[in-house]
Coordinates of C-alpha atoms in Angstrom, one line a residue:
M22 CA -27.7 -9.4 15.5
G23 CA -24.4 -11.2 15.1
R24 CA -20.9 -9.9 15.5
L25 CA -21.1 -7.8 12.3
G26 CA -24.0 -5.8 13.8
T27 CA -22.5 -4.6 17.0
A28 CA -19.6 -2.4 18.1
N29 CA -19.1 -4.5 21.2
Q30 CA -16.9 -7.4 20.1
S31 CA -15.9 -8.5 23.6
P32 CA -18.3 -11.5 23.6
Y33 CA -16.5 -12.8 20.5
G34 CA -13.0 -12.3 21.9
G35 CA -12.5 -8.8 20.6
Q36 CA -12.7 -5.3 22.1
D37 CA -15.6 -3.1 23.2
F38 CA -15.8 -0.2 20.7
R39 CA -19.1 1.2 21.9
S40 CA -19.2 5.0 21.8
S41 CA -18.9 7.3 24.8
R42 CA -21.5 9.6 23.2
G43 CA -24.3 7.8 25.0
F44 CA -28.1 7.7 25.6
P45 CA -28.2 8.7 28.4
G46 CA -24.9 10.6 28.5
Y47 CA -22.8 12.5 31.0
F48 CA -22.7 16.1 32.2
Y49 CA -20.4 18.6 33.9
V50 CA -21.7 19.7 37.3
D51 CA -19.6 22.5 38.8
G52 CA -16.9 21.4 36.3
V53 CA -16.9 17.8 37.4
K54 CA -17.7 15.0 35.0
T55 CA -20.9 13.3 36.2
I56 CA -22.6 10.4 34.5
D57 CA -26.4 10.4 34.1
P58 CA -27.8 8.5 37.1
S59 CA -30.0 6.4 34.7
C60 CA -27.1 4.9 32.8
P61 CA -27.4 1.1 33.0
A62 CA -24.6 -0.5 34.9
E63 CA -23.5 -2.6 31.9
N64 CA -23.0 0.6 29.9
A65 CA -21.1 2.7 32.5
T66 CA -17.3 3.0 32.4
S67 CA -14.9 3.6 35.3
S68 CA -14.1 7.0 33.7
G69 CA -17.7 8.1 33.9
S70 CA -19.0 7.6 30.4
C71 CA -22.2 5.9 29.3
L72 CA -21.6 3.7 26.3
F73 CA -23.8 3.4 23.2
D74 CA -23.8 0.6 20.6
Y75 CA -23.9 2.3 17.2
G76 CA -23.3 -0.9 15.4
P77 CA -26.9 -1.7 14.5
F78 CA -27.3 1.6 12.7
G79 CA -24.7 1.3 10.0
Y80 CA -24.9 -0.3 6.6
I81 CA -22.2 -2.8 5.7
A82 CA -23.6 -3.1 2.2
P83 CA -26.0 -0.1 1.6
A84 CA -28.6 -0.3 -1.1
S85 CA -27.6 1.2 -4.4
E86 CA -28.8 1.5 -8.0
R87 CA -26.7 2.1 -11.1
V88 CA -27.9 2.9 -14.6
G89 CA -25.5 3.7 -17.4
A90 CA -25.2 3.7 -21.1
I91 CA -22.3 4.1 -23.6
S92 CA -22.4 4.8 -27.3
Q93 CA -19.5 4.6 -29.8
F94 CA -19.6 5.7 -33.4
E95 CA -17.0 5.6 -36.2
Y96 CA -17.1 7.1 -39.7
R97 CA -14.5 6.6 -42.4
F98 CA -14.0 9.6 -44.7
D99 CA -13.1 9.2 -48.3
N100 CA -9.5 10.3 -47.6
G101 CA -8.9 7.3 -45.3
I102 CA -9.3 9.3 -42.1
T103 CA -11.6 7.8 -39.5
G104 CA -13.6 10.0 -37.1
F105 CA -14.9 8.5 -33.8
L106 CA -17.2 9.6 -31.1
E107 CA -17.9 8.1 -27.7
M108 CA -20.5 9.2 -25.2
A109 CA -21.1 7.7 -21.8
V110 CA -23.6 8.6 -19.1
Q111 CA -24.0 7.1 -15.6
H112 CA -26.5 7.7 -12.8
N113 CA -25.9 6.2 -9.4
S114 CA -28.2 6.4 -6.3
S115 CA -27.4 5.1 -2.9
V116 CA -27.8 5.8 0.8
A117 CA -25.3 6.4 3.6
A118 CA -26.4 5.8 7.2
G119 CA -25.0 6.5 10.6
A120 CA -26.1 6.3 14.2
P121 CA -28.1 9.1 15.8
T122 CA -26.3 12.4 16.1
P123 CA -23.4 12.3 18.6
L124 CA -22.9 15.4 20.7
D125 CA -19.9 16.3 22.8
E126 CA -18.3 19.2 24.7
D127 CA -17.7 21.2 21.4
A128 CA -21.5 21.6 21.0
G129 CA -21.5 23.9 24.1
L130 CA -24.9 22.7 25.2
T131 CA -26.2 23.6 28.7
V132 CA -29.2 22.8 30.8
P133 CA -30.6 25.5 33.1
G134 CA -31.1 24.8 36.8
N135 CA -34.9 25.5 36.4
H136 CA -35.4 22.8 33.7
P137 CA -38.2 20.6 35.0
N138 CA -36.2 17.4 34.5
N139 CA -32.8 18.6 35.7
P140 CA -31.9 16.2 38.6
F141 CA -29.0 18.4 39.8
G142 CA -31.1 21.6 40.4
Q143 CA -28.4 23.9 39.0
D144 CA -27.0 25.1 35.6
I145 CA -25.0 22.3 34.1
E146 CA -23.1 21.5 30.9
I147 CA -23.9 18.6 28.6
G148 CA -20.7 16.6 28.0
R149 CA -21.4 13.7 25.7
Y150 CA -24.9 12.7 24.6
R151 CA -26.8 11.2 21.6
T152 CA -30.2 12.3 20.3
V153 CA -31.4 8.7 19.8
D154 CA -35.0 9.9 19.8
A155 CA -34.4 11.9 16.6
G156 CA -33.5 8.6 14.8
A157 CA -30.5 7.5 12.8
R158 CA -28.9 9.9 10.3
Q159 CA -29.2 9.1 6.6
W160 CA -28.0 10.7 3.4
D161 CA -29.7 10.1 0.1
I162 CA -27.0 10.3 -2.5
E163 CA -27.4 10.9 -6.2
S164 CA -24.5 11.2 -8.7
D165 CA -24.4 11.8 -12.4
T166 CA -21.4 11.4 -14.7
L167 CA -21.1 12.5 -18.3
R168 CA -18.2 11.8 -20.6
F169 CA -17.7 12.8 -24.2
V170 CA -14.8 11.9 -26.5
A171 CA -14.3 13.0 -30.1
G172 CA -11.3 12.3 -32.3
L173 CA -9.7 11.5 -35.6
K174 CA -7.2 8.7 -36.6
G175 CA -5.5 7.6 -39.7
E176 CA -2.2 6.6 -41.4
I177 CA 0.5 8.5 -43.2
N178 CA 2.8 6.2 -45.1
D179 CA 4.0 3.7 -42.5
W180 CA 2.9 5.9 -39.5
S181 CA -0.4 5.6 -37.6
W182 CA -1.7 8.7 -35.8
E183 CA -4.6 9.6 -33.5
T184 CA -5.8 12.7 -31.8
A185 CA -8.8 13.2 -29.5
V186 CA -10.4 15.6 -27.1
Q187 CA -12.3 14.6 -24.0
K188 CA -14.8 16.4 -21.8
G189 CA -16.1 15.0 -18.5
R190 CA -18.3 16.2 -15.8
S191 CA -19.5 14.7 -12.5
K192 CA -22.1 16.0 -10.1
S193 CA -23.2 14.6 -6.8
L194 CA -26.0 15.6 -4.5
Q195 CA -26.5 14.5 -0.9
T196 CA -29.7 15.3 0.8
G197 CA -31.0 14.6 4.3
D198 CA -34.4 15.7 5.5
R199 CA -35.6 16.4 9.1
S200 CA -37.0 12.9 9.3
Q201 CA -33.5 11.4 8.8
G202 CA -32.0 12.4 12.2
W203 CA -30.2 15.7 11.4
V204 CA -30.2 17.7 14.6
R205 CA -29.3 21.4 14.8
T206 CA -27.6 22.3 18.1
D207 CA -29.1 25.8 18.3
F208 CA -32.6 24.4 17.8
L209 CA -31.8 21.7 20.5
Q210 CA -30.6 24.4 22.9
Q211 CA -33.7 26.5 22.4
E212 CA -36.0 23.5 23.2
I213 CA -33.8 22.6 26.3
D214 CA -34.0 26.2 27.5
A215 CA -37.8 26.2 27.1
G216 CA -38.0 23.0 29.2
N217 CA -39.5 21.1 26.3
Y218 CA -36.6 18.7 25.5
N219 CA -35.4 16.3 28.3
P220 CA -31.8 15.2 27.8
F221 CA -31.8 13.1 31.0
G222 CA -32.5 9.4 31.6
G223 CA -32.5 8.2 28.0
T224 CA -35.9 9.8 27.4
Y225 CA -37.6 9.6 24.1
N226 CA -39.0 13.1 23.7
D227 CA -42.4 14.1 22.2
P228 CA -42.2 13.7 18.4
A229 CA -43.4 17.3 18.0
V230 CA -40.4 18.5 20.1
V231 CA -38.0 16.3 18.1
D232 CA -39.4 17.7 14.9
R233 CA -38.4 21.2 16.1
I234 CA -34.8 20.3 16.7
T235 CA -34.1 18.6 13.3
T236 CA -33.4 20.2 10.0
S237 CA -32.9 19.4 6.3
L238 CA -29.5 19.4 4.6
V239 CA -28.0 19.6 1.1
R240 CA -24.4 18.9 0.1
Q241 CA -23.2 19.4 -3.5
G242 CA -20.1 18.3 -5.3
E243 CA -18.9 18.8 -8.8
S244 CA -15.9 18.1 -10.9
H245 CA -14.8 18.9 -14.4
M246 CA -12.1 17.4 -16.7
T247 CA -11.0 18.5 -20.1
S248 CA -8.2 16.8 -22.0
F249 CA -6.5 16.7 -25.4
D250 CA -4.0 14.1 -26.6
A251 CA -2.3 13.3 -29.9
N252 CA 0.0 10.3 -30.7
I253 CA 1.9 8.8 -33.6
S254 CA 3.6 5.5 -34.0
G255 CA 5.5 3.8 -36.8
E256 CA 8.9 2.9 -38.3
A257 CA 11.4 5.5 -37.2
F258 CA 14.6 4.4 -39.0
N259 CA 16.6 1.4 -40.0
F260 CA 19.0 -0.2 -37.5
G261 CA 21.2 -2.7 -39.4
D262 CA 18.8 -5.1 -41.1
D263 CA 16.0 -4.2 -38.7
V264 CA 13.7 -1.3 -38.1
V265 CA 13.4 0.8 -35.0
M266 CA 9.8 1.5 -34.1
M267 CA 8.8 4.7 -32.3
A268 CA 5.7 6.0 -30.5
A269 CA 5.4 9.6 -29.3
G270 CA 2.6 11.8 -28.0
I271 CA 1.5 14.9 -26.2
E272 CA -1.2 15.4 -23.6
Y273 CA -3.0 18.2 -22.0
R274 CA -5.4 17.9 -19.0
E275 CA -7.2 20.4 -16.8
E276 CA -9.4 19.5 -13.9
D277 CA -11.2 21.1 -11.0
V278 CA -13.3 19.9 -8.1
T279 CA -15.6 21.6 -5.6
D280 CA -17.4 20.4 -2.5
T281 CA -20.1 22.7 -1.1
P282 CA -21.7 21.5 2.1
D283 CA -24.9 23.0 3.5
D284 CA -24.4 26.4 5.2
Q285 CA -25.6 24.8 8.5
F286 CA -22.4 22.6 8.4
Q287 CA -20.2 25.6 7.8
R288 CA -21.8 27.5 10.7
G289 CA -21.0 24.6 13.1
L290 CA -24.6 23.8 13.8
I291 CA -24.5 20.1 12.7
F292 CA -22.4 17.6 14.8
G293 CA -21.0 14.2 14.0
T294 CA -20.3 15.0 10.3
E295 CA -17.8 17.8 10.1
S296 CA -17.7 19.6 6.7
V297 CA -16.6 22.8 5.1
S298 CA -16.3 24.0 1.6
A299 CA -13.3 22.8 -0.4
A300 CA -12.0 23.4 -4.0
A301 CA -9.0 22.6 -6.0
E302 CA -7.9 22.8 -9.7
R303 CA -4.9 21.8 -11.8
D304 CA -3.5 21.9 -15.3
Q305 CA -1.1 19.4 -16.7
Y306 CA 1.0 19.1 -19.9
A307 CA 2.9 16.0 -20.9
A308 CA 5.0 14.7 -23.7
Y309 CA 6.4 11.2 -24.2
V310 CA 8.5 9.1 -26.6
E311 CA 9.3 5.4 -26.8
F312 CA 11.6 3.4 -29.0
S313 CA 11.7 -0.3 -29.7
I314 CA 15.2 -1.3 -30.8
P315 CA 16.0 -4.8 -32.1
L316 CA 19.5 -5.5 -30.9
A317 CA 19.6 -9.0 -32.2
E318 CA 17.2 -11.5 -33.8
N319 CA 15.6 -12.4 -30.4
L320 CA 16.7 -9.4 -28.3
E321 CA 14.7 -6.2 -28.1
L322 CA 15.5 -3.0 -26.2
Q323 CA 12.8 -0.5 -25.2
L324 CA 13.8 3.1 -24.3
A325 CA 11.1 5.5 -23.1
G326 CA 10.8 8.9 -21.5
R327 CA 8.0 11.1 -20.2
Y328 CA 8.0 14.8 -19.4
D329 CA 5.2 16.3 -17.2
D330 CA 4.5 19.9 -16.3
Y331 CA 2.0 20.5 -13.4
S332 CA 0.6 23.9 -12.7
D333 CA 1.0 23.3 -8.9
F334 CA 3.9 20.9 -8.7
G335 CA 6.4 21.9 -11.3
T336 CA 8.1 19.7 -13.9
T337 CA 9.5 16.2 -13.9
T338 CA 11.2 13.9 -16.5
N339 CA 11.1 10.1 -16.0
P340 CA 12.8 7.4 -18.0
K341 CA 12.1 3.7 -18.6
V342 CA 14.3 0.9 -19.9
A343 CA 13.1 -2.6 -20.8
L344 CA 14.7 -5.6 -22.3
R345 CA 13.0 -8.6 -23.9
W346 CA 14.9 -11.8 -24.9
A347 CA 13.3 -14.8 -26.6
P348 CA 15.9 -17.5 -27.0
S349 CA 13.2 -19.8 -28.4
D350 CA 9.6 -19.9 -29.4
E351 CA 8.8 -21.4 -26.0
I352 CA 10.8 -19.1 -23.7
T353 CA 10.8 -15.4 -23.1
V354 CA 12.9 -13.4 -20.5
R355 CA 12.0 -9.8 -19.8
G356 CA 13.1 -7.1 -17.5
S357 CA 12.5 -3.4 -16.9
W358 CA 13.6 -0.4 -14.9
A359 CA 11.7 2.9 -14.6
Q360 CA 11.3 6.0 -12.6
G361 CA 8.0 7.6 -11.9
F362 CA 6.3 10.7 -10.5
R363 CA 2.8 11.2 -9.0
A364 CA 1.4 14.5 -7.9
P365 CA -1.0 14.5 -5.0
S366 CA -4.6 14.1 -6.0
L367 CA -6.9 17.1 -5.8
A368 CA -8.7 15.4 -2.9
Q369 CA -5.4 15.0 -1.0
V370 CA -4.6 18.7 -1.4
G371 CA -8.0 20.3 -1.1
L372 CA -10.1 17.9 1.0
G373 CA -12.1 19.9 3.5
P374 CA -12.2 18.8 7.2
S375 CA -14.1 15.6 8.0
Q376 CA -14.7 14.1 11.4
E377 CA -13.9 10.5 12.4
S378 CA -13.3 8.6 15.6
Q379 CA -10.2 6.8 17.0
F380 CA -10.5 4.5 20.0
F381 CA -7.5 4.7 22.4
I382 CA -6.5 5.1 26.0
D383 CA -5.4 8.6 26.9
N384 CA -2.3 7.4 28.8
Y385 CA -1.0 10.9 29.4
R386 CA -4.2 12.0 31.2
C387 CA -4.6 8.6 32.9
D388 CA -1.1 8.7 34.3
A389 CA -1.4 12.4 35.4
T390 CA -4.9 12.3 36.8
G391 CA -6.1 8.7 37.1
K392 CA -9.0 9.6 34.7
D393 CA -9.9 8.5 31.2
C394 CA -8.1 5.2 31.7
D395 CA -10.5 3.2 29.4
P396 CA -10.4 3.0 25.6
L397 CA -12.8 5.8 24.4
D398 CA -13.7 7.2 21.1
Y399 CA -12.0 10.6 20.5
N400 CA -12.6 13.1 17.7
I401 CA -10.1 13.2 14.8
E402 CA -10.5 16.1 12.4
F403 CA -9.0 15.1 9.1
A404 CA -8.3 17.5 6.2
G405 CA -6.3 17.8 3.0
N406 CA -2.7 19.2 3.0
P407 CA -1.9 21.9 0.5
D408 CA 1.8 21.6 1.4
L409 CA 2.2 18.0 0.1
E410 CA 5.1 17.2 -2.2
A411 CA 4.9 14.9 -5.2
E412 CA 5.8 11.2 -4.9
E413 CA 8.8 9.9 -6.8
S414 CA 9.3 6.2 -7.5
E415 CA 11.8 3.7 -8.9
S416 CA 10.7 0.3 -10.0
W417 CA 12.2 -2.8 -11.6
N418 CA 10.8 -6.1 -12.8
V419 CA 12.4 -9.4 -14.0
G420 CA 10.1 -12.0 -15.6
F421 CA 10.2 -15.4 -17.3
I422 CA 7.6 -16.8 -19.6
W423 CA 7.4 -20.5 -20.7
A424 CA 4.7 -21.4 -23.3
P425 CA 5.6 -24.8 -24.7
T426 CA 2.2 -25.1 -26.5
T427 CA -0.7 -22.8 -27.4
D428 CA -2.7 -24.5 -24.6
F429 CA -0.3 -24.0 -21.7
G430 CA 1.6 -21.0 -20.4
L431 CA 3.6 -20.1 -17.2
S432 CA 5.0 -16.8 -16.2
I433 CA 7.0 -15.7 -13.1
D434 CA 7.7 -12.1 -12.3
V435 CA 9.9 -10.7 -9.5
W436 CA 9.3 -7.0 -8.9
S437 CA 10.1 -4.1 -6.6
I438 CA 8.8 -0.5 -6.2
T439 CA 10.5 2.1 -4.1
Q440 CA 8.7 5.3 -3.4
D441 CA 10.1 8.5 -1.9
N442 CA 7.8 11.1 -0.4
K443 CA 5.0 8.6 -0.4
I444 CA 1.7 10.2 0.4
D445 CA -0.1 8.6 3.3
E446 CA -2.4 9.5 6.2
Q447 CA -0.5 10.5 9.3
E448 CA -0.1 7.7 11.8
F449 CA -2.1 8.4 15.0
G450 CA 0.6 7.1 17.4
P451 CA 3.3 9.7 16.6
I452 CA 0.8 12.5 16.7
Y453 CA -0.4 11.4 20.2
N454 CA 3.2 10.9 21.5
S455 CA 4.5 14.3 20.3
E456 CA 1.4 16.5 21.0
C457 CA -0.9 15.1 23.6
N458 CA 1.3 15.6 26.6
N459 CA 0.9 19.3 26.2
Q460 CA -2.2 21.0 27.5
N461 CA -1.6 24.0 25.1
S462 CA -1.1 21.9 21.9
T463 CA -2.9 23.2 18.8
V464 CA -2.8 19.8 17.3
C465 CA -4.0 17.7 20.2
V466 CA -6.6 20.1 21.6
R467 CA -7.7 19.5 25.2
L468 CA -10.5 21.0 27.3
P469 CA -9.5 23.1 30.3
P470 CA -8.4 20.9 33.2
S471 CA -10.6 20.8 36.2
G472 CA -9.4 21.2 39.8
T473 CA -5.8 20.2 40.2
D474 CA -5.6 18.2 37.0
S475 CA -2.7 19.1 34.8
L476 CA -4.4 17.8 31.6
G477 CA -8.0 18.1 30.5
T478 CA -10.0 15.7 28.4
I479 CA -9.0 15.5 24.7
Q480 CA -11.4 17.6 22.7
K481 CA -10.1 17.1 19.2
I482 CA -6.9 15.9 17.4
F483 CA -6.1 17.3 14.0
S484 CA -4.7 15.0 11.3
T485 CA -3.9 15.2 7.6
F486 CA -1.9 13.6 4.8
E487 CA 1.8 13.7 4.9
N488 CA 4.9 12.6 2.9
V489 CA 6.5 9.7 4.6
S490 CA 10.2 9.3 4.0
S491 CA 10.0 6.1 1.9
Q492 CA 8.1 3.0 1.1
E493 CA 9.4 -0.1 -0.5
V494 CA 7.2 -3.0 -1.8
S495 CA 8.5 -6.1 -3.4
G496 CA 7.1 -9.5 -4.3
V497 CA 6.6 -12.4 -6.8
D498 CA 3.7 -12.9 -9.2
I499 CA 3.1 -16.3 -10.8
S500 CA 0.5 -16.9 -13.5
A501 CA -0.4 -20.2 -15.2
N502 CA -3.0 -21.1 -17.7
Y503 CA -4.1 -24.3 -19.4
N504 CA -6.8 -25.0 -22.0
H505 CA -8.3 -28.4 -22.6
S506 CA -10.6 -29.4 -25.4
L507 CA -13.6 -31.6 -24.7
D508 CA -14.4 -31.9 -28.3
E509 CA -18.2 -31.8 -28.7
L510 CA -18.5 -30.9 -25.0
G511 CA -16.7 -27.6 -25.5
L512 CA -13.6 -26.1 -24.1
L513 CA -12.2 -25.9 -20.5
K514 CA -9.9 -23.1 -19.5
F515 CA -7.9 -23.0 -16.2
N516 CA -6.0 -20.1 -14.8
L517 CA -4.1 -19.4 -11.6
E518 CA -2.8 -16.0 -10.4
W519 CA -0.7 -16.2 -7.3
A520 CA 0.9 -13.1 -5.6
Y521 CA 3.5 -13.2 -2.8
Q522 CA 4.3 -10.0 -1.0
D523 CA 7.9 -10.3 0.2
K524 CA 8.2 -6.8 1.7
F525 CA 6.0 -3.8 2.5
E526 CA 8.4 -1.5 4.3
K527 CA 7.4 2.0 5.3
D528 CA 9.7 4.4 7.2
G529 CA 11.9 1.5 8.2
R530 CA 9.2 -0.8 9.5
D531 CA 8.2 -4.0 7.5
Y532 CA 4.4 -4.5 7.5
T533 CA 4.5 -7.8 5.6
G534 CA 2.3 -10.3 7.4
E535 CA 1.1 -7.7 9.9
Y536 CA -2.4 -6.5 10.3
G537 CA -4.0 -5.8 6.9
Y538 CA -0.9 -7.0 4.9
P539 CA -1.2 -10.7 4.1
E540 CA 1.8 -12.3 2.4
H541 CA -0.2 -14.6 0.1
R542 CA -3.1 -14.1 -2.3
W543 CA -4.3 -16.3 -5.2
I544 CA -7.2 -16.7 -7.6
F545 CA -8.0 -19.9 -9.4
S546 CA -10.6 -19.7 -12.2
T547 CA -12.2 -22.2 -14.4
N548 CA -14.2 -21.4 -17.6
W549 CA -16.3 -23.9 -19.6
E550 CA -17.5 -22.8 -23.0
I551 CA -20.0 -24.9 -24.9
G552 CA -22.2 -23.5 -27.7
Q553 CA -23.9 -20.4 -26.4
F554 CA -23.2 -21.2 -22.8
N555 CA -20.3 -19.9 -20.7
T556 CA -19.7 -20.9 -17.1
N557 CA -17.1 -19.5 -14.8
M558 CA -16.0 -20.5 -11.3
N559 CA -13.5 -18.3 -9.3
I560 CA -11.9 -19.4 -6.1
S561 CA -10.1 -16.6 -4.3
Y562 CA -7.7 -17.0 -1.3
V563 CA -6.4 -14.3 1.1
G564 CA -3.7 -15.5 3.5
E565 CA -3.5 -15.1 7.3
F566 CA -1.9 -12.1 9.0
E567 CA -1.3 -10.8 12.5
D568 CA -4.1 -9.2 14.5
T569 CA -4.2 -6.5 17.2
P570 CA -1.7 -4.0 15.8
D571 CA -2.3 -1.8 18.9
I572 CA -3.1 -4.3 21.5
D573 CA -2.8 -1.9 24.5
F574 CA -4.7 0.9 22.7
D575 CA -2.1 3.5 23.4
G576 CA -2.1 4.7 19.7
N577 CA 1.3 3.1 18.9
L578 CA 1.6 0.1 16.6
D579 CA 2.8 -3.1 18.4
F580 CA 3.9 -5.0 15.3
D581 CA 7.3 -5.9 16.7
S582 CA 6.3 -7.0 20.2
N583 CA 2.8 -8.4 19.7
T584 CA 2.1 -11.8 18.2
S585 CA -0.9 -12.7 20.3
R586 CA -3.4 -13.5 17.6
T587 CA -3.6 -14.3 13.9
V588 CA -6.5 -13.4 11.5
D589 CA -7.4 -16.6 9.7
S590 CA -7.1 -17.0 5.9
Q591 CA -10.2 -16.9 3.8
V592 CA -11.4 -18.8 0.7
L593 CA -14.4 -17.5 -1.3
V594 CA -16.1 -19.2 -4.3
D595 CA -18.0 -17.3 -7.0
L596 CA -20.0 -18.9 -9.8
Q597 CA -21.5 -17.4 -12.9
T598 CA -23.2 -18.9 -16.0
S599 CA -24.3 -17.0 -19.1
Y600 CA -26.2 -17.7 -22.3
R601 CA -25.9 -15.7 -25.4
I602 CA -29.4 -15.3 -26.8
T603 CA -28.3 -13.4 -29.9
E604 CA -25.2 -11.8 -31.2
S605 CA -26.2 -8.6 -29.3
A606 CA -27.9 -10.0 -26.2
K607 CA -26.7 -12.1 -23.3
V608 CA -28.3 -13.1 -20.0
S609 CA -26.2 -14.1 -16.9
L610 CA -27.0 -15.7 -13.5
G611 CA -24.4 -15.7 -10.8
V612 CA -23.7 -16.3 -7.1
N613 CA -20.9 -14.5 -5.2
N614 CA -19.6 -16.1 -2.0
L615 CA -21.4 -19.3 -2.9
F616 CA -20.9 -20.9 0.6
D617 CA -21.9 -17.7 2.5
E618 CA -18.6 -17.4 4.3
E619 CA -18.2 -14.7 6.9
P620 CA -15.0 -12.7 7.0
P621 CA -12.5 -14.1 9.5
F622 CA -12.7 -12.5 13.0
A623 CA -10.3 -9.7 13.8
I624 CA -10.0 -7.7 16.9
G625 CA -8.9 -4.7 14.8
D626 CA -7.0 -1.5 15.2
G627 CA -9.3 0.7 17.1
D628 CA -9.8 3.0 14.1
S629 CA -11.8 1.8 11.1
D630 CA -12.2 -1.9 11.9
L631 CA -14.8 -1.9 14.7
Y632 CA -17.1 -4.7 13.6
G633 CA -14.9 -7.7 14.1
Y634 CA -13.2 -8.0 10.7
A635 CA -10.4 -6.3 8.7
S636 CA -12.4 -4.1 6.3
G637 CA -9.4 -3.2 4.2
V638 CA -8.8 -6.9 3.3
H639 CA -12.1 -8.9 3.6
N640 CA -15.5 -8.4 2.2
P641 CA -18.4 -8.8 4.7
R642 CA -21.0 -9.4 2.1
G643 CA -22.5 -12.9 2.4
R644 CA -24.0 -15.0 -0.4
Y645 CA -25.1 -12.7 -3.2
I646 CA -27.3 -13.9 -6.1
Y647 CA -27.6 -11.7 -9.1
T648 CA -28.9 -11.7 -12.7
K649 CA -27.7 -9.6 -15.5
V650 CA -28.9 -8.8 -19.0
S651 CA -26.5 -7.0 -21.4
F652 CA -27.0 -5.7 -24.9
S653 CA -24.6 -4.4 -27.5
F654 CA -25.7 -2.4 -30.5

């Protein structure tokens, strides 16, 4: 199975991220947590859970199919005006898979004392359990996107103008039938009450019974976008012996998005995939202007400004200043400063609740009761935040270009971006620290404590997006290119793009070099053109970074104190060659990850990276061979 196919990474030097929603599971007998007697010893924890390895059920690279087409038309009228049309359609199909349905205390399931398989001989509550006999859950996903653009463009004296209207629509449909593992809790309770379904001992129940506890589901999403824009550019006025160029435009955009899950979700009958209806909409107006002002023969100043009016976030005006100096044909120096504004996305504002898991040790309960002292998976219910404020930013860039010949060029850019009110997901640690030591918290919700316990088991923790106080990112980008003629053997092109991240500071903490934030990345590419053949080789590098950001699994990042392990760097090689059959047809053959490199091992953060690699940085896909045929008309 390999380390990418299991949630138990301990044999490879990592952590055991198996789920506490087991098969068999655990129960509450007279309010006391009681593990199923049939739980194998290697799956039992000291806190009374029976672990389940969900790793083999997920898709690291799910099957998908994409079919699309785009058409562009232009027509020149007798008066010199050109009309243009663009139509694009895209159909995608894919699957999403998950482990069999996980059930916990929220499901409210019970087993009567007269159940023929009840080993306790009295009414009990089901704590955590998984309907493995119903099979893994799977969504079949279909999406269709349509985009239409129509516009006019032309010239008036020394001015060029263009105006266009755009209409877009996207629909998605997710379906799951009863053979794909979707269990309804009320159906399950009925079969348990009737003595037909046996939740004990990791039993695979009769297929006819399993069929009666499953259901079919439909989830639909739809978004619409309508926009209009108009712009004009040309010579504004004379400035000494030179001419000031100007560009200006206006924009209008309206968009809406809806997500409509199956009614069975909204009635709380489906577990493991929380979902409710969500909807959001927005209108936006904008106007902008930009001037290019020649201050001297080789010195150019750019002044720009943009005004935006959002229906839900008010108005904002943001300037930009840029300077370009070319003391010679070989050397150019450039610099810029700008302010920016970004309203929260519709998803960040209107996202309906979704369920995810976080692995951590409930230290508050462990210290108070001696229970739940192992890392376990707890429910996090994540939703959008309608109270978000817009992000504001300030950025600057200073760059240098040296191009001594047409075949060689080198550029260096130093840049910095500071964002206030940066939108990010709430960090789990601060939520736990501030809320989970309170039995009555409405954010960290606990089950009622048993006996003399002061804190019950965590039932659910609510999380959302938030505006962090500030985020500052800075770095250096270097680019170099070189072309070399091989005469009758064609042309060789070399290119290097290197990025160094000097700072990634958020709320006073610098993440640079920490988990998920490598300091160095580069891509080296080689291209060989000869006749109708074109061959590319890309070598990409991602630098090393620290591992185990939460080594003690208490929910708090240990960047400052933990340097126990480093995630290795990675180099990948991609190769592609193509042949142009005709002016309008080309065939390509390529290999991504030529040497079939696995992602470097990472213990992870107890949240999303549970398969032994940093999913936000590295790609788990192995060697991938593909062919492609493209046509243009």
